[in-house]
Amino acid sequence: MPTRPQPPTDLYRPGRPDPFLTQLTRLRRVLFFCLTLPGVRSGSRRPAPARLPAETALTVRARRELAPDVVEFTLGAEQPGEPLPAWQPGSHLDVILPSGRMRTYSLCGDPADTSAYRIAVRRLPDGRGGSRELHDAVRPGTRLTARGPFCAFPFAAEPAVLFLAGGIGITPLLPMVREAARRGLDWHLVQTGRDRTSLPYAAEAAALDPTGARITTHCYDSEGYPDPAALLARAPRHAAVYCCGPAPLLDSVRRALSAGADQPLHAQRFATEPVAAGAPFTLRLRDGTLLEVPAEQATLDVLLDARPATPRSCRQGYCGTCRLQVLDGTPDHRDHVLTPEERAAGALLPCVSRAERGSLLSVDI
């Protein structure tokens, strides 16, 4: 008999379930049960195909350089003065570039300002081309399309909070810092980077702390790579920790917390976590197209190369935005939200789930 998937453990307190995701999982199970009662829903119980989120047409209103390799873009509605969809700290947009590429960027402005969105993009010379396109080809007046806003990194506004930002990782955290200051929470921000010129939004963050006591900067060129224990020592008593930045920073902070610190950790990576114990397999699309999925690459990433408009959001197996229907084959489920009934009915989250070595997995897309 298949076992019911358990809510993920607290990444910050090993052995304990994540309280928010535990409640979310329970609510999902109750809703699924209610919707499958006789007379509530007719027809097949097969999950509906994923639908693309609503799109918003945007125009670049302004562009400014925040650091030698970081540019901020201010995006407004096509019709000046038209309000944009609301969002909350920790939200992001899926931005469709003029080339058709889709990239995800955190919103770093003020949620109270519905007249514009702000995103900041660091140029990645060795990236997949999205940041280079934005830096080189997108100017005021350029028209873009966006999906969202989505929020896979919500701010719970705990009474005491430590924010750890690595480089461009300040972008989702800055609205949280602004909200913490507005609410009068006990907060501290540690902003790290190569040098002072590489720290985006340092002046804007400093303006939220007139005393200068709540913000610490740590530059690698003068102080070396930060000791995670020293970073966590900046936390107010019993503080929750919100961290965003490169993988080495997040991994070191997680290790430091797992060593005994009793602090909840909320973290967001720039990209999906590396595939663990993956094996190569073949993905077949509805039209017969065959895609080879390497052992070290996520199914969703391979799918996006062939179908750039494939919906996705959290890319960590929590939100269900990328949900697909399996037509044939046996999946290796690695998500955190699908029930045994949904898995048995053929649901699959390709952001984290895979198939066995050498097998063929057919999906309805």
Tab-separated table of C-alpha atoms in Angstrom:
chain	number	residue	atom	x	y	z
A	1	MET	CA	0.000	0.000	0.000
A	2	PRO	CA	1.530	3.370	-0.967
A	3	THR	CA	2.433	5.658	1.865
A	4	ARG	CA	1.050	9.172	2.076
A	5	PRO	CA	3.754	11.793	1.345
A	6	GLN	CA	4.715	13.651	4.479
A	7	PRO	CA	5.132	17.430	4.724
A	8	PRO	CA	8.789	18.445	4.284
A	9	THR	CA	10.882	18.789	7.399
A	10	ASP	CA	11.997	22.147	8.680
A	11	LEU	CA	15.187	22.801	6.714
A	12	TYR	CA	16.243	24.885	9.671
A	13	ARG	CA	15.293	22.475	12.544
A	14	PRO	CA	16.009	18.867	11.492
A	15	GLY	CA	13.493	16.276	12.604
A	16	ARG	CA	10.613	18.741	12.932
A	17	PRO	CA	7.940	19.256	10.253
A	18	ASP	CA	7.669	22.672	8.647
A	19	PRO	CA	4.624	24.227	10.426
A	20	PHE	CA	3.359	26.310	7.485
A	21	LEU	CA	3.713	23.557	4.888
A	22	THR	CA	2.194	21.020	7.309
A	23	GLN	CA	-0.992	23.089	7.531
A	24	LEU	CA	-0.954	23.709	3.767
A	25	THR	CA	-0.633	19.972	3.096
A	26	ARG	CA	-3.542	19.191	5.454
A	27	LEU	CA	-5.733	21.798	3.760
A	28	ARG	CA	-4.874	20.381	0.338
A	29	ARG	CA	-5.828	16.860	1.439
A	30	VAL	CA	-9.176	18.058	2.858
A	31	LEU	CA	-10.016	19.948	-0.334
A	32	PHE	CA	-9.040	16.979	-2.512
A	33	PHE	CA	-11.248	14.676	-0.415
A	34	CYS	CA	-14.219	17.062	-0.636
A	35	LEU	CA	-13.884	17.487	-4.394
A	36	THR	CA	-13.917	13.736	-4.969
A	37	LEU	CA	-17.148	13.096	-3.014
A	38	PRO	CA	-20.026	11.729	-5.125
A	39	GLY	CA	-22.055	14.509	-6.700
A	40	VAL	CA	-19.472	17.207	-6.064
A	41	ARG	CA	-17.631	16.827	-9.329
A	42	SER	CA	-18.743	14.894	-12.362
A	43	GLY	CA	-16.692	13.223	-15.032
A	44	SER	CA	-13.258	11.675	-14.873
A	45	ARG	CA	-11.018	12.213	-11.881
A	46	ARG	CA	-8.065	12.639	-14.195
A	47	PRO	CA	-6.285	15.910	-13.283
A	48	ALA	CA	-6.910	18.734	-15.706
A	49	PRO	CA	-3.942	19.775	-17.847
A	50	ALA	CA	-1.937	22.627	-16.415
A	51	ARG	CA	-3.000	26.018	-17.707
A	52	LEU	CA	-0.736	28.926	-18.383
A	53	PRO	CA	-1.014	31.668	-15.766
A	54	ALA	CA	-2.562	34.960	-16.893
A	55	GLU	CA	-0.213	37.237	-18.797
A	56	THR	CA	0.293	40.962	-18.272
A	57	ALA	CA	1.620	43.261	-20.992
A	58	LEU	CA	4.304	45.556	-19.596
A	59	THR	CA	6.443	48.415	-20.862
A	60	VAL	CA	9.906	49.276	-19.568
A	61	ARG	CA	9.495	52.747	-18.003
A	62	ALA	CA	13.026	53.219	-16.690
A	63	ARG	CA	16.413	51.572	-16.492
A	64	ARG	CA	19.262	52.345	-14.082
A	65	GLU	CA	22.590	50.821	-13.157
A	66	LEU	CA	22.793	49.645	-9.530
A	67	ALA	CA	26.270	48.108	-9.713
A	68	PRO	CA	28.829	47.484	-12.482
A	69	ASP	CA	26.962	44.314	-13.539
A	70	VAL	CA	23.466	44.912	-12.130
A	71	VAL	CA	20.682	46.844	-13.875
A	72	GLU	CA	17.258	47.691	-12.457
A	73	PHE	CA	14.216	47.787	-14.749
A	74	THR	CA	11.002	49.594	-13.824
A	75	LEU	CA	8.019	47.984	-15.571
A	76	GLY	CA	4.609	49.601	-15.965
A	77	ALA	CA	1.307	48.711	-17.598
A	78	GLU	CA	0.961	49.367	-21.321
A	79	GLN	CA	-1.580	52.061	-20.521
A	80	PRO	CA	0.121	54.638	-18.244
A	81	GLY	CA	-1.596	54.947	-14.897
A	82	GLU	CA	-3.282	51.545	-15.074
A	83	PRO	CA	-2.684	49.657	-11.781
A	84	LEU	CA	-0.795	46.372	-11.862
A	85	PRO	CA	-1.781	43.163	-10.025
A	86	ALA	CA	-0.953	43.289	-6.314
A	87	TRP	CA	1.894	41.301	-4.804
A	88	GLN	CA	3.529	40.575	-1.446
A	89	PRO	CA	7.163	40.515	-0.271
A	90	GLY	CA	8.969	37.480	-1.650
A	91	SER	CA	7.033	37.452	-4.941
A	92	HIS	CA	8.487	37.073	-8.421
A	93	LEU	CA	7.533	37.487	-12.071
A	94	ASP	CA	8.069	35.146	-15.001
A	95	VAL	CA	9.249	37.616	-17.647
A	96	ILE	CA	9.014	36.749	-21.343
A	97	LEU	CA	11.822	38.520	-23.184
A	98	PRO	CA	11.654	39.797	-26.780
A	99	SER	CA	13.502	36.652	-27.934
A	100	GLY	CA	10.835	34.417	-26.388
A	101	ARG	CA	13.052	33.330	-23.508
A	102	MET	CA	11.313	33.204	-20.135
A	103	ARG	CA	13.191	34.124	-16.981
A	104	THR	CA	12.143	34.511	-13.341
A	105	TYR	CA	12.989	37.667	-11.384
A	106	SER	CA	12.145	38.725	-7.836
A	107	LEU	CA	10.111	41.878	-7.314
A	108	CYS	CA	12.211	44.309	-5.305
A	109	GLY	CA	10.049	47.429	-5.177
A	110	ASP	CA	7.337	48.437	-2.722
A	111	PRO	CA	4.159	46.288	-2.765
A	112	ALA	CA	2.176	49.410	-1.889
A	113	ASP	CA	3.117	50.895	-5.273
A	114	THR	CA	0.770	49.297	-7.829
A	115	SER	CA	1.862	51.653	-10.615
A	116	ALA	CA	5.081	49.764	-11.399
A	117	TYR	CA	7.139	46.644	-10.798
A	118	ARG	CA	10.883	46.756	-10.185
A	119	ILE	CA	13.283	43.918	-10.981
A	120	ALA	CA	17.083	43.881	-10.806
A	121	VAL	CA	19.168	41.660	-13.081
A	122	ARG	CA	22.814	40.715	-12.651
A	123	ARG	CA	24.614	40.069	-15.931
A	124	LEU	CA	25.801	36.452	-16.167
A	125	PRO	CA	28.370	36.188	-18.987
A	126	ASP	CA	28.263	32.379	-18.861
A	127	GLY	CA	24.501	32.091	-18.329
A	128	ARG	CA	21.800	30.928	-20.751
A	129	GLY	CA	21.413	34.361	-22.377
A	130	GLY	CA	18.498	35.951	-20.539
A	131	SER	CA	20.513	38.408	-18.461
A	132	ARG	CA	22.662	39.366	-21.444
A	133	GLU	CA	19.559	40.067	-23.509
A	134	LEU	CA	18.088	42.303	-20.821
A	135	HIS	CA	21.346	44.206	-20.359
A	136	ASP	CA	22.109	44.589	-24.059
A	137	ALA	CA	18.752	44.892	-25.811
A	138	VAL	CA	16.080	46.082	-23.373
A	139	ARG	CA	15.657	49.842	-23.038
A	140	PRO	CA	12.892	52.225	-21.899
A	141	GLY	CA	9.952	51.704	-24.217
A	142	THR	CA	10.629	47.993	-24.783
A	143	ARG	CA	7.486	45.907	-24.450
A	144	LEU	CA	7.607	42.705	-22.397
A	145	THR	CA	5.101	40.146	-21.180
A	146	ALA	CA	4.996	38.752	-17.648
A	147	ARG	CA	3.180	35.993	-15.804
A	148	GLY	CA	2.439	36.416	-12.137
A	149	PRO	CA	3.173	37.747	-9.626
A	150	PHE	CA	3.735	34.452	-7.796
A	151	CYS	CA	5.003	33.990	-4.254
A	152	ALA	CA	7.078	30.891	-3.463
A	153	PHE	CA	9.113	32.699	-0.763
A	154	PRO	CA	6.514	34.256	1.580
A	155	PHE	CA	7.421	36.532	4.472
A	156	ALA	CA	5.715	35.437	7.723
A	157	ALA	CA	6.652	38.668	9.562
A	158	GLU	CA	7.925	36.952	12.715
A	159	PRO	CA	8.577	39.325	15.653
A	160	ALA	CA	12.371	38.939	15.253
A	161	VAL	CA	14.036	38.435	11.877
A	162	LEU	CA	17.539	38.117	10.433
A	163	PHE	CA	17.927	38.749	6.694
A	164	LEU	CA	21.012	37.305	4.950
A	165	ALA	CA	21.532	38.580	1.402
A	166	GLY	CA	24.289	37.363	-0.897
A	167	GLY	CA	24.840	39.718	-3.841
A	168	ILE	CA	21.735	39.933	-6.040
A	169	GLY	CA	19.949	37.882	-3.341
A	170	ILE	CA	18.944	41.214	-1.799
A	171	THR	CA	16.130	41.517	-4.365
A	172	PRO	CA	13.438	39.354	-2.692
A	173	LEU	CA	14.627	40.393	0.777
A	174	LEU	CA	14.454	44.175	0.342
A	175	PRO	CA	10.606	44.273	0.335
A	176	MET	CA	10.688	42.060	3.457
A	177	VAL	CA	13.092	44.449	5.178
A	178	ARG	CA	10.811	47.331	4.226
A	179	GLU	CA	7.810	45.457	5.670
A	180	ALA	CA	9.715	44.578	8.862
A	181	ALA	CA	10.620	48.251	9.346
A	182	ARG	CA	7.029	49.331	8.675
A	183	ARG	CA	5.702	46.878	11.269
A	184	GLY	CA	8.296	47.780	13.881
A	185	LEU	CA	9.745	44.254	14.021
A	186	ASP	CA	13.108	43.450	15.597
A	187	TRP	CA	15.175	42.931	12.433
A	188	HIS	CA	18.742	42.891	11.176
A	189	LEU	CA	20.061	42.745	7.608
A	190	VAL	CA	23.461	41.321	6.635
A	191	GLN	CA	24.355	42.133	3.025
A	192	THR	CA	27.349	40.326	1.535
A	193	GLY	CA	29.179	40.719	-1.775
A	194	ARG	CA	32.518	40.907	-3.554
A	195	ASP	CA	33.082	44.573	-2.664
A	196	ARG	CA	31.014	47.633	-1.794
A	197	THR	CA	30.443	48.583	-5.430
A	198	SER	CA	28.804	45.184	-6.050
A	199	LEU	CA	26.095	45.553	-3.364
A	200	PRO	CA	22.760	46.447	-5.024
A	201	TYR	CA	20.303	48.541	-3.029
A	202	ALA	CA	22.758	49.184	-0.190
A	203	ALA	CA	21.713	52.855	0.008
A	204	GLU	CA	17.990	52.010	-0.196
A	205	ALA	CA	18.329	49.479	2.626
A	206	ALA	CA	20.333	51.935	4.732
A	207	ALA	CA	17.513	54.472	4.434
A	208	LEU	CA	15.263	52.042	6.323
A	209	ASP	CA	17.626	52.136	9.319
A	210	PRO	CA	18.303	55.732	10.433
A	211	THR	CA	20.324	54.524	13.442
A	212	GLY	CA	22.682	52.402	11.341
A	213	ALA	CA	22.541	49.616	13.932
A	214	ARG	CA	20.348	47.149	12.027
A	215	ILE	CA	22.431	46.690	8.883
A	216	THR	CA	25.797	44.970	8.454
A	217	THR	CA	27.774	44.698	5.206
A	218	HIS	CA	30.411	42.045	4.630
A	219	CYS	CA	32.706	42.348	1.586
A	220	TYR	CA	34.835	39.418	0.491
A	221	ASP	CA	37.677	41.561	-0.839
A	222	SER	CA	38.440	43.035	2.577
A	223	GLU	CA	36.951	40.543	5.053
A	224	GLY	CA	37.155	37.168	3.289
A	225	TYR	CA	34.333	34.680	2.865
A	226	PRO	CA	31.842	35.132	5.730
A	227	ASP	CA	31.715	32.657	8.599
A	228	PRO	CA	28.066	31.479	8.733
A	229	ALA	CA	28.154	31.281	12.529
A	230	ALA	CA	29.269	34.915	12.641
A	231	LEU	CA	26.454	35.887	10.281
A	232	LEU	CA	23.883	34.103	12.435
A	233	ALA	CA	25.293	35.785	15.521
A	234	ARG	CA	23.841	39.028	14.149
A	235	ALA	CA	20.340	37.647	14.633
A	236	PRO	CA	18.042	39.090	17.277
A	237	ARG	CA	17.108	36.622	20.013
A	238	HIS	CA	14.945	33.730	18.716
A	239	ALA	CA	14.923	35.286	15.245
A	240	ALA	CA	13.690	33.624	12.075
A	241	VAL	CA	16.292	33.639	9.291
A	242	TYR	CA	15.522	34.608	5.685
A	243	CYS	CA	18.385	33.895	3.305
A	244	CYS	CA	18.790	34.370	-0.447
A	245	GLY	CA	21.990	34.173	-2.438
A	246	PRO	CA	24.399	31.794	-4.126
A	247	ALA	CA	24.291	28.107	-3.244
A	248	PRO	CA	27.521	28.118	-1.155
A	249	LEU	CA	26.070	30.779	1.145
A	250	LEU	CA	22.769	28.940	1.601
A	251	ASP	CA	24.469	25.596	2.157
A	252	SER	CA	26.860	27.005	4.762
A	253	VAL	CA	24.024	28.707	6.639
A	254	ARG	CA	21.980	25.485	6.620
A	255	ARG	CA	24.920	23.522	7.986
A	256	ALA	CA	25.462	26.083	10.731
A	257	LEU	CA	21.799	25.950	11.738
A	258	SER	CA	21.683	22.143	11.692
A	259	ALA	CA	24.618	22.139	14.105
A	260	GLY	CA	22.312	23.178	16.912
A	261	ALA	CA	20.927	26.657	16.395
A	262	ASP	CA	17.205	26.776	17.191
A	263	GLN	CA	16.204	29.228	14.451
A	264	PRO	CA	13.732	28.706	11.593
A	265	LEU	CA	15.302	29.198	8.153
A	266	HIS	CA	13.460	30.415	5.057
A	267	ALA	CA	15.696	30.221	1.996
A	268	GLN	CA	15.489	30.827	-1.718
A	269	ARG	CA	18.079	29.729	-4.257
A	270	PHE	CA	18.834	31.442	-7.536
A	271	ALA	CA	18.232	28.094	-9.280
A	272	THR	CA	16.859	24.660	-8.542
A	273	GLU	CA	18.814	22.443	-6.195
A	274	PRO	CA	21.191	19.956	-7.836
A	275	VAL	CA	19.600	16.673	-8.851
A	276	ALA	CA	20.392	13.981	-6.268
A	277	ALA	CA	20.753	10.347	-7.329
A	278	GLY	CA	19.357	11.081	-10.757
A	279	ALA	CA	19.488	8.700	-13.721
A	280	PRO	CA	19.128	9.388	-17.461
A	281	PHE	CA	15.778	8.624	-19.099
A	282	THR	CA	13.704	9.624	-22.118
A	283	LEU	CA	10.712	11.971	-22.026
A	284	ARG	CA	8.138	11.618	-24.820
A	285	LEU	CA	5.777	14.518	-25.539
A	286	ARG	CA	2.244	14.217	-26.895
A	287	ASP	CA	3.342	14.875	-30.500
A	288	GLY	CA	5.942	12.092	-30.296
A	289	THR	CA	8.958	14.335	-29.657
A	290	LEU	CA	11.631	12.491	-27.646
A	291	LEU	CA	13.745	14.437	-25.140
A	292	GLU	CA	16.754	12.924	-23.411
A	293	VAL	CA	16.940	13.897	-19.726
A	294	PRO	CA	20.512	13.628	-18.359
A	295	ALA	CA	21.163	12.312	-14.871
A	296	GLU	CA	22.228	15.716	-13.537
A	297	GLN	CA	19.471	17.849	-15.119
A	298	ALA	CA	15.882	18.438	-13.966
A	299	THR	CA	13.078	17.143	-16.171
A	300	LEU	CA	11.532	20.617	-16.270
A	301	ASP	CA	14.754	22.229	-17.514
A	302	VAL	CA	14.937	19.812	-20.456
A	303	LEU	CA	11.250	20.380	-21.169
A	304	LEU	CA	11.681	24.175	-21.122
A	305	ASP	CA	14.348	23.977	-23.816
A	306	ALA	CA	11.756	22.355	-26.108
A	307	ARG	CA	8.613	24.072	-24.782
A	308	PRO	CA	9.606	27.491	-23.328
A	309	ALA	CA	6.008	28.362	-22.395
A	310	THR	CA	5.689	25.434	-19.956
A	311	PRO	CA	4.206	26.846	-16.707
A	312	ARG	CA	6.421	26.811	-13.621
A	313	SER	CA	6.956	28.783	-10.446
A	314	CYS	CA	8.676	27.472	-7.284
A	315	ARG	CA	10.701	24.755	-9.119
A	316	GLN	CA	11.021	22.897	-5.795
A	317	GLY	CA	8.009	20.579	-5.838
A	318	TYR	CA	5.716	22.664	-3.629
A	319	CYS	CA	3.377	24.867	-5.669
A	320	GLY	CA	2.120	22.489	-8.394
A	321	THR	CA	2.252	25.095	-11.196
A	322	CYS	CA	4.235	22.806	-13.543
A	323	ARG	CA	1.905	19.825	-13.017
A	324	LEU	CA	1.664	17.428	-15.984
A	325	GLN	CA	-0.343	14.313	-16.822
A	326	VAL	CA	1.583	11.057	-17.331
A	327	LEU	CA	0.297	9.029	-20.296
A	328	ASP	CA	2.645	6.068	-20.005
A	329	GLY	CA	5.621	5.019	-17.912
A	330	THR	CA	6.512	4.911	-14.233
A	331	PRO	CA	7.531	8.215	-12.606
A	332	ASP	CA	10.009	8.653	-9.779
A	333	HIS	CA	7.974	11.095	-7.669
A	334	ARG	CA	10.016	13.558	-5.590
A	335	ASP	CA	7.482	16.315	-4.918
A	336	HIS	CA	6.068	17.393	-1.553
A	337	VAL	CA	2.367	17.956	-2.337
A	338	LEU	CA	0.773	15.284	-4.529
A	339	THR	CA	-1.374	12.749	-2.696
A	340	PRO	CA	-1.156	9.010	-3.444
A	341	GLU	CA	-4.483	9.325	-5.283
A	342	GLU	CA	-3.161	12.130	-7.498
A	343	ARG	CA	0.006	10.204	-8.257
A	344	ALA	CA	-2.003	7.094	-9.087
A	345	ALA	CA	-4.162	9.202	-11.438
A	346	GLY	CA	-1.033	10.240	-13.346
A	347	ALA	CA	-0.102	13.650	-11.931
A	348	LEU	CA	3.582	14.599	-12.120
A	349	LEU	CA	5.634	17.651	-11.082
A	350	PRO	CA	8.577	17.697	-13.531
A	351	CYS	CA	10.475	20.361	-11.601
A	352	VAL	CA	11.708	17.661	-9.193
A	353	SER	CA	10.304	14.308	-10.352
A	354	ARG	CA	11.898	11.976	-12.873
A	355	ALA	CA	11.770	8.388	-14.170
A	356	GLU	CA	13.910	5.320	-13.649
A	357	ARG	CA	17.198	4.784	-15.498
A	358	GLY	CA	16.760	4.147	-19.203
A	359	SER	CA	12.967	4.187	-19.075
A	360	LEU	CA	10.494	6.055	-21.305
A	361	LEU	CA	8.038	8.486	-19.688
A	362	SER	CA	5.218	9.882	-21.849
A	363	VAL	CA	3.493	13.112	-20.786
A	364	ASP	CA	0.502	15.064	-22.066
A	365	ILE	CA	2.134	18.264	-23.287
